[in-house]
Amino acid sequence: MTNAHDVGARPGRALLLLPVQAVLIAALGLLVTGPLAHHWPLSAEDDVNRALADRRAPSATSLTDWLSLVADTQTVIGLTLLCVLGLLLVPRAPRWWEAGFLAVAVAAQSAVFLLVTLVVNRDRPDVPHLDGAPPTSSFPSGHVGASAALYGGLAVLAARHLRGAWRNLVVGLLLLVPLAVAFSRLYRGMHHPSDVVAGLLNGACTLLVVGAALLPNARKDEAEPEPAVRGARRAVVVRHPHACDDGTVARVRAVLRGHGYAEQWWTDTTPEDPSGGLAPYLTGTGTGTGTGTGTGADAAGSAGSAGSAEPLGPVGPVAPLGPVDLVVVCGGDGTVRACADLVAGTGTPLAIVPCGTGNLLARNLGLPVEPVAALREALSGRAVGLDVGRIRGDGLAPTRFAVMAGAGFDAAMVRDASPRLKERLGWAAYVLSAARHLRDPRMRLSIRLDGGAPLERRARMVVIGNVGALQGGLPLLPEARPDSGRLEVVLLDPRGVTGWLAAAGYLASRAPVRSRASGTRERTAAHGALEYFGAARVDLSFARPQPRELDGDVLPAGTRLTAEVEPGALRVCLPAPARIGAQDRTGREVEEHGHRDARTAAR
């Protein structure tokens, strides 16, 4: 299979898909104007056009006139040139590949549009036209395709460089423009509904093809080595070999060297050792593969010099390390958890390079989703003390977690997610697995908080969280913060379809949590489908063995779980200013060594 790195190295191969795209859209146009023209929903298109024409109003006409203007040929060409010049002149280093991506996407969309109109000849709708009708076919809509390529391309670039609420706002507004243009073309009587759908399809497919060809090269350009920093420091990098490809390896090497980590030792995880044999490096007795030899300069061995994309290989005997200055984890939440279990309490900073399926810890800590950008920003910030949870249970050796531990529905979902689908679909594979367990029976459990009296409950799942947000920022545990000195707990117990909808609606609305009684941390939401608790220690007992999971890793089924918080035990490199967690509404920072003041105790 050709990966993104290979495509970036041979952009012409991906661009060969553009003629195929033109043929497929032309074939679709011939079907729309031929065999399918008298079948629903195409047979109803004239009714849609007439209904819109009959309901025209002066205000809507003025608005759609402006929307058509932002997508006409002159506007699209002018804005594209301005954006390309901005990408080349405004940044500190010209963004050649991103500028090329935008220019080629707009041009390629237009080329496909013109080729299709030579094959498909479709008249404009039989309603009054509010714009002059060009001589080209009504299928597909050129205005809609051009707006999808231009404004959709700008949305892609905005998603790469913006963060937080601004990113969601800008990307959302840019993606709304092609949809608004599509409506305006229907309203003004210039196109049939299937014409604007084909225009959106043309623009979107062009972005996919051109993006696959050019944007991987843009990521390589952004990873040019930074100026070397005086004073060699030592870093050990734990790499998940399937999640972190050779291109990412080369860029991580370059960023580390640019921040003064001239001595780098790389070690790969295995199914038997998800921490990649990290422990000896923390005690100064490691002898693994490295790019440094203790001389303070990079060594060019068969492992490849910093910045190369060659696979790692043995370098030969390496002198025992002294204690390292930094641990870098290139992998997903499971790899981060395994390494954090060893690093916690040592004082050695940990840097996260999110390369996994979910990357929930990185997302909750506000790190960029792009792996090398996350490392670059983390190393430019500071080391912050974060909490970790320590968990034990029947059949489990004591271990730590940084994100969440759970039992029941969520653990079954993690256990049964297809590895092949996870590789192809990412976190969406968990959604498909979850659908299979919606009707699993409820479990009986007992929960004890900070040694208090046991509380008897029934639930479909229980989750203990150090952080609270799931994929897409969904706040499963709205009050969870990795610097609070507490763990948050949620029981999910929806009854029937209405219960599931109530729970989903509550989480999606991000409604504030309302306490059930003053002075207690127990509270319910979504008509009882969700129940929340908070404590420094949580003891769970189940009437029957239940599936269990820890930071996305499956644990053996069992009947007990005990989790305790270790305040400030893990030092993590975070961008400055350090803002902890997706739910950090206060903006307060944790001190570098994880000390807690009186306000933490008060919680």
mmCIF file of N, CA and C in Angstrom, residues 447-529:
data_model
loop_
_atom_site.group_PDB
_atom_site.id
_atom_site.type_symbol
_atom_site.label_atom_id
_atom_site.label_comp_id
_atom_site.label_asym_id
_atom_site.label_seq_id
_atom_site.Cartn_x
_atom_site.Cartn_y
_atom_site.Cartn_z
ATOM 1 N N ILE A 447 -19.488 0.801 44.526
ATOM 2 C CA ILE A 447 -18.460 1.822 44.410
ATOM 3 C C ILE A 447 -18.221 2.444 45.786
ATOM 4 N N ARG A 448 -16.941 2.547 46.151
ATOM 5 C CA ARG A 448 -16.557 3.134 47.436
ATOM 6 C C ARG A 448 -15.609 4.293 47.142
ATOM 7 N N LEU A 449 -15.901 5.473 47.682
ATOM 8 C CA LEU A 449 -15.145 6.687 47.415
ATOM 9 C C LEU A 449 -14.371 7.100 48.657
ATOM 10 N N ASP A 450 -13.051 7.197 48.530
ATOM 11 C CA ASP A 450 -12.185 7.628 49.628
ATOM 12 C C ASP A 450 -12.473 6.853 50.909
ATOM 13 N N GLY A 451 -12.700 5.555 50.787
ATOM 14 C CA GLY A 451 -12.912 4.714 51.953
ATOM 15 C C GLY A 451 -14.271 4.843 52.594
ATOM 16 N N GLY A 452 -15.222 5.529 51.976
ATOM 17 C CA GLY A 452 -16.556 5.714 52.542
ATOM 18 C C GLY A 452 -17.415 4.477 52.412
ATOM 19 N N ALA A 453 -18.676 4.644 52.726
ATOM 20 C CA ALA A 453 -19.617 3.528 52.647
ATOM 21 C C ALA A 453 -19.825 3.123 51.195
ATOM 22 N N PRO A 454 -19.964 1.828 50.925
ATOM 23 C CA PRO A 454 -20.180 1.397 49.538
ATOM 24 C C PRO A 454 -21.540 1.833 49.011
ATOM 25 N N LEU A 455 -21.570 2.193 47.744
ATOM 26 C CA LEU A 455 -22.797 2.581 47.054
ATOM 27 C C LEU A 455 -23.127 1.497 46.034
ATOM 28 N N GLU A 456 -24.326 0.927 46.133
ATOM 29 C CA GLU A 456 -24.731 -0.126 45.219
ATOM 30 C C GLU A 456 -25.402 0.484 43.991
ATOM 31 N N ARG A 457 -24.988 0.059 42.819
ATOM 32 C CA ARG A 457 -25.503 0.619 41.575
ATOM 33 C C ARG A 457 -25.647 -0.469 40.509
ATOM 34 N N ARG A 458 -26.435 -0.139 39.494
ATOM 35 C CA ARG A 458 -26.475 -0.890 38.236
ATOM 36 C C ARG A 458 -26.063 0.068 37.125
ATOM 37 N N ALA A 459 -25.290 -0.395 36.175
ATOM 38 C CA ALA A 459 -24.820 0.481 35.098
ATOM 39 C C ALA A 459 -24.366 -0.367 33.922
ATOM 40 N N ARG A 460 -24.263 0.303 32.772
ATOM 41 C CA ARG A 460 -23.720 -0.370 31.593
ATOM 42 C C ARG A 460 -22.208 -0.191 31.498
ATOM 43 N N MET A 461 -21.714 0.894 32.091
ATOM 44 C CA MET A 461 -20.263 1.069 32.120
ATOM 45 C C MET A 461 -19.902 2.015 33.243
ATOM 46 N N VAL A 462 -18.660 1.911 33.688
ATOM 47 C CA VAL A 462 -18.097 2.829 34.658
ATOM 48 C C VAL A 462 -16.735 3.265 34.137
ATOM 49 N N VAL A 463 -16.453 4.570 34.200
ATOM 50 C CA VAL A 463 -15.181 5.117 33.730
ATOM 51 C C VAL A 463 -14.581 5.978 34.830
ATOM 52 N N ILE A 464 -13.295 5.750 35.107
ATOM 53 C CA ILE A 464 -12.526 6.568 36.047
ATOM 54 C C ILE A 464 -11.570 7.393 35.207
ATOM 55 N N GLY A 465 -11.617 8.730 35.316
ATOM 56 C CA GLY A 465 -10.853 9.579 34.415
ATOM 57 C C GLY A 465 -9.909 10.525 35.120
ATOM 58 N N ASN A 466 -8.711 10.639 34.547
ATOM 59 C CA ASN A 466 -7.761 11.681 34.940
ATOM 60 C C ASN A 466 -7.957 12.915 34.069
ATOM 61 N N VAL A 467 -8.438 12.715 32.837
ATOM 62 C CA VAL A 467 -8.861 13.781 31.940
ATOM 63 C C VAL A 467 -10.268 13.435 31.474
ATOM 64 N N GLY A 468 -10.956 14.405 30.850
ATOM 65 C CA GLY A 468 -12.377 14.196 30.649
ATOM 66 C C GLY A 468 -12.916 14.141 29.252
ATOM 67 N N ALA A 469 -12.172 14.608 28.233
ATOM 68 C CA ALA A 469 -12.743 14.759 26.894
ATOM 69 C C ALA A 469 -12.416 13.552 26.023
ATOM 70 N N LEU A 470 -13.410 13.128 25.248
ATOM 71 C CA LEU A 470 -13.228 12.070 24.262
ATOM 72 C C LEU A 470 -12.951 12.696 22.898
ATOM 73 N N GLN A 471 -13.016 11.883 21.846
ATOM 74 C CA GLN A 471 -12.813 12.375 20.496
ATOM 75 C C GLN A 471 -13.803 13.492 20.192
ATOM 76 N N GLY A 472 -13.330 14.503 19.462
ATOM 77 C CA GLY A 472 -14.174 15.623 19.105
ATOM 78 C C GLY A 472 -14.475 16.546 20.261
ATOM 79 N N GLY A 473 -13.762 16.396 21.393
ATOM 80 C CA GLY A 473 -13.999 17.249 22.545
ATOM 81 C C GLY A 473 -15.226 16.869 23.348
ATOM 82 N N LEU A 474 -15.805 15.677 23.111
ATOM 83 C CA LEU A 474 -17.002 15.251 23.843
ATOM 84 C C LEU A 474 -16.656 15.102 25.327
ATOM 85 N N PRO A 475 -17.298 15.879 26.213
ATOM 86 C CA PRO A 475 -16.896 15.915 27.619
ATOM 87 C C PRO A 475 -17.536 14.803 28.432
ATOM 88 N N LEU A 476 -16.971 13.611 28.385
ATOM 89 C CA LEU A 476 -17.512 12.506 29.169
ATOM 90 C C LEU A 476 -17.432 12.805 30.661
ATOM 91 N N LEU A 477 -16.328 13.431 31.088
ATOM 92 C CA LEU A 477 -16.126 13.804 32.492
ATOM 93 C C LEU A 477 -15.827 15.299 32.538
ATOM 94 N N PRO A 478 -16.844 16.142 32.574
ATOM 95 C CA PRO A 478 -16.631 17.588 32.408
ATOM 96 C C PRO A 478 -15.732 18.217 33.465
ATOM 97 N N GLU A 479 -15.664 17.636 34.672
ATOM 98 C CA GLU A 479 -14.877 18.258 35.733
ATOM 99 C C GLU A 479 -13.471 17.682 35.854
ATOM 100 N N ALA A 480 -13.126 16.707 35.031
ATOM 101 C CA ALA A 480 -11.812 16.064 35.151
ATOM 102 C C ALA A 480 -10.714 16.993 34.670
ATOM 103 N N ARG A 481 -9.661 17.127 35.474
ATOM 104 C CA ARG A 481 -8.477 17.913 35.136
ATOM 105 C C ARG A 481 -7.253 17.140 35.615
ATOM 106 N N PRO A 482 -6.201 17.093 34.808
ATOM 107 C CA PRO A 482 -5.026 16.319 35.227
ATOM 108 C C PRO A 482 -4.152 17.046 36.241
ATOM 109 N N ASP A 483 -4.645 18.136 36.827
ATOM 110 C CA ASP A 483 -3.892 18.813 37.884
ATOM 111 C C ASP A 483 -4.769 19.060 39.107
ATOM 112 N N SER A 484 -5.863 18.295 39.251
ATOM 113 C CA SER A 484 -6.837 18.565 40.308
ATOM 114 C C SER A 484 -6.545 17.812 41.586
ATOM 115 N N GLY A 485 -5.680 16.793 41.544
ATOM 116 C CA GLY A 485 -5.450 15.969 42.719
ATOM 117 C C GLY A 485 -6.583 15.002 42.997
ATOM 118 N N ARG A 486 -7.491 14.813 42.037
ATOM 119 C CA ARG A 486 -8.624 13.899 42.197
ATOM 120 C C ARG A 486 -8.847 13.130 40.903
ATOM 121 N N LEU A 487 -9.591 12.064 41.010
ATOM 122 C CA LEU A 487 -10.082 11.322 39.868
ATOM 123 C C LEU A 487 -11.587 11.536 39.763
ATOM 124 N N GLU A 488 -12.094 11.591 38.552
ATOM 125 C CA GLU A 488 -13.535 11.722 38.329
ATOM 126 C C GLU A 488 -14.088 10.386 37.839
ATOM 127 N N VAL A 489 -15.322 10.094 38.230
ATOM 128 C CA VAL A 489 -15.964 8.826 37.897
ATOM 129 C C VAL A 489 -17.316 9.113 37.267
ATOM 130 N N VAL A 490 -17.669 8.338 36.244
ATOM 131 C CA VAL A 490 -19.006 8.432 35.659
ATOM 132 C C VAL A 490 -19.569 7.035 35.488
ATOM 133 N N LEU A 491 -20.834 6.882 35.861
ATOM 134 C CA LEU A 491 -21.591 5.667 35.588
ATOM 135 C C LEU A 491 -22.575 5.984 34.475
ATOM 136 N N LEU A 492 -22.601 5.139 33.456
ATOM 137 C CA LEU A 492 -23.537 5.300 32.350
ATOM 138 C C LEU A 492 -24.589 4.202 32.456
ATOM 139 N N ASP A 493 -25.843 4.608 32.603
ATOM 140 C CA ASP A 493 -26.916 3.629 32.740
ATOM 141 C C ASP A 493 -28.172 4.105 32.022
ATOM 142 N N PRO A 494 -28.125 4.228 30.693
ATOM 143 C CA PRO A 494 -29.317 4.653 29.954
ATOM 144 C C PRO A 494 -30.343 3.528 29.881
ATOM 145 N N ARG A 495 -31.615 3.904 29.907
ATOM 146 C CA ARG A 495 -32.703 2.922 29.808
ATOM 147 C C ARG A 495 -33.382 3.071 28.453
ATOM 148 N N GLY A 496 -33.167 2.148 27.575
ATOM 149 C CA GLY A 496 -33.813 2.165 26.277
ATOM 150 C C GLY A 496 -33.267 3.248 25.355
ATOM 151 N N VAL A 497 -33.933 3.414 24.218
ATOM 152 C CA VAL A 497 -33.487 4.375 23.213
ATOM 153 C C VAL A 497 -33.511 5.796 23.759
ATOM 154 N N THR A 498 -34.557 6.134 24.515
ATOM 155 C CA THR A 498 -34.650 7.502 25.050
ATOM 156 C C THR A 498 -33.517 7.791 26.019
ATOM 157 N N GLY A 499 -33.103 6.787 26.777
ATOM 158 C CA GLY A 499 -31.991 6.986 27.695
ATOM 159 C C GLY A 499 -30.684 7.244 26.975
ATOM 160 N N TRP A 500 -30.436 6.464 25.911
ATOM 161 C CA TRP A 500 -29.226 6.689 25.129
ATOM 162 C C TRP A 500 -29.236 8.077 24.488
ATOM 163 N N LEU A 501 -30.403 8.472 23.952
ATOM 164 C CA LEU A 501 -30.497 9.791 23.330
ATOM 165 C C LEU A 501 -30.307 10.900 24.355
ATOM 166 N N ALA A 502 -30.855 10.715 25.553
ATOM 167 C CA ALA A 502 -30.699 11.737 26.599
ATOM 168 C C ALA A 502 -29.238 11.881 26.996
ATOM 169 N N ALA A 503 -28.537 10.749 27.152
ATOM 170 C CA ALA A 503 -27.118 10.804 27.518
ATOM 171 C C ALA A 503 -26.302 11.448 26.417
ATOM 172 N N ALA A 504 -26.571 11.032 25.163
ATOM 173 C CA ALA A 504 -25.816 11.605 24.044
ATOM 174 C C ALA A 504 -26.092 13.095 23.908
ATOM 175 N N GLY A 505 -27.350 13.492 24.063
ATOM 176 C CA GLY A 505 -27.684 14.911 23.953
ATOM 177 C C GLY A 505 -27.055 15.736 25.051
ATOM 178 N N TYR A 506 -27.027 15.192 26.263
ATOM 179 C CA TYR A 506 -26.417 15.921 27.378
ATOM 180 C C TYR A 506 -24.924 16.139 27.134
ATOM 181 N N LEU A 507 -24.229 15.074 26.712
ATOM 182 C CA LEU A 507 -22.787 15.203 26.478
ATOM 183 C C LEU A 507 -22.508 16.132 25.306
ATOM 184 N N ALA A 508 -23.310 16.019 24.253
ATOM 185 C CA ALA A 508 -23.073 16.868 23.082
ATOM 186 C C ALA A 508 -23.335 18.335 23.384
ATOM 187 N N SER A 509 -24.268 18.613 24.317
ATOM 188 C CA SER A 509 -24.585 20.000 24.632
ATOM 189 C C SER A 509 -23.564 20.642 25.539
ATOM 190 N N ARG A 510 -22.718 19.820 26.167
ATOM 191 C CA ARG A 510 -21.716 20.306 27.125
ATOM 192 C C ARG A 510 -22.380 21.148 28.206
ATOM 193 N N ALA A 511 -23.548 20.688 28.655
ATOM 194 C CA ALA A 511 -24.285 21.419 29.683
ATOM 195 C C ALA A 511 -23.506 21.404 30.988
ATOM 196 N N PRO A 512 -23.593 22.466 31.795
ATOM 197 C CA PRO A 512 -22.897 22.481 33.075
ATOM 198 C C PRO A 512 -23.449 21.426 34.010
ATOM 199 N N VAL A 513 -22.559 20.825 34.801
ATOM 200 C CA VAL A 513 -22.971 19.792 35.739
ATOM 201 C C VAL A 513 -23.638 20.441 36.947
ATOM 202 N N ARG A 514 -24.797 19.929 37.340
ATOM 203 C CA ARG A 514 -25.507 20.469 38.489
ATOM 204 C C ARG A 514 -25.471 19.444 39.623
ATOM 205 N N SER A 515 -25.034 19.871 40.779
ATOM 206 C CA SER A 515 -24.915 18.966 41.917
ATOM 207 C C SER A 515 -26.288 18.524 42.392
ATOM 208 N N ARG A 516 -26.354 17.284 42.837
ATOM 209 C CA ARG A 516 -27.622 16.769 43.342
ATOM 210 C C ARG A 516 -27.901 17.292 44.742
ATOM 211 N N ALA A 517 -26.854 17.530 45.516
ATOM 212 C CA ALA A 517 -27.030 18.056 46.859
ATOM 213 C C ALA A 517 -25.826 18.890 47.213
ATOM 214 N N SER A 518 -26.042 19.950 47.969
ATOM 215 C CA SER A 518 -24.965 20.853 48.323
ATOM 216 C C SER A 518 -23.906 20.128 49.145
ATOM 217 N N GLY A 519 -22.627 20.361 48.792
ATOM 218 C CA GLY A 519 -21.521 19.814 49.558
ATOM 219 C C GLY A 519 -21.140 18.405 49.191
ATOM 220 N N THR A 520 -21.789 17.768 48.220
ATOM 221 C CA THR A 520 -21.418 16.420 47.825
ATOM 222 C C THR A 520 -20.928 16.423 46.400
ATOM 223 N N ARG A 521 -20.059 15.458 46.049
ATOM 224 C CA ARG A 521 -19.549 15.351 44.690
ATOM 225 C C ARG A 521 -20.336 14.333 43.891
ATOM 226 N N GLU A 522 -21.404 13.806 44.446
ATOM 227 C CA GLU A 522 -22.270 12.907 43.706
ATOM 228 C C GLU A 522 -23.316 13.748 42.970
ATOM 229 N N ARG A 523 -23.576 13.430 41.718
ATOM 230 C CA ARG A 523 -24.539 14.192 40.949
ATOM 231 C C ARG A 523 -25.023 13.356 39.771
ATOM 232 N N THR A 524 -26.218 13.647 39.301
ATOM 233 C CA THR A 524 -26.797 12.926 38.187
ATOM 234 C C THR A 524 -27.097 13.886 37.056
ATOM 235 N N ALA A 525 -27.265 13.335 35.868
ATOM 236 C CA ALA A 525 -27.571 14.138 34.691
ATOM 237 C C ALA A 525 -28.302 13.261 33.693
ATOM 238 N N ALA A 526 -28.888 13.914 32.667
ATOM 239 C CA ALA A 526 -29.585 13.226 31.572
ATOM 240 C C ALA A 526 -30.653 12.276 32.120
ATOM 241 N N HIS A 527 -31.465 12.792 33.076
ATOM 242 C CA HIS A 527 -32.569 12.017 33.641
ATOM 243 C C HIS A 527 -32.091 10.706 34.270
ATOM 244 N N GLY A 528 -30.929 10.752 34.896
ATOM 245 C CA GLY A 528 -30.397 9.584 35.590
ATOM 246 C C GLY A 528 -29.545 8.669 34.742
ATOM 247 N N ALA A 529 -29.402 8.944 33.462
ATOM 248 C CA ALA A 529 -28.580 8.084 32.609
ATOM 249 C C ALA A 529 -27.098 8.234 32.929
#
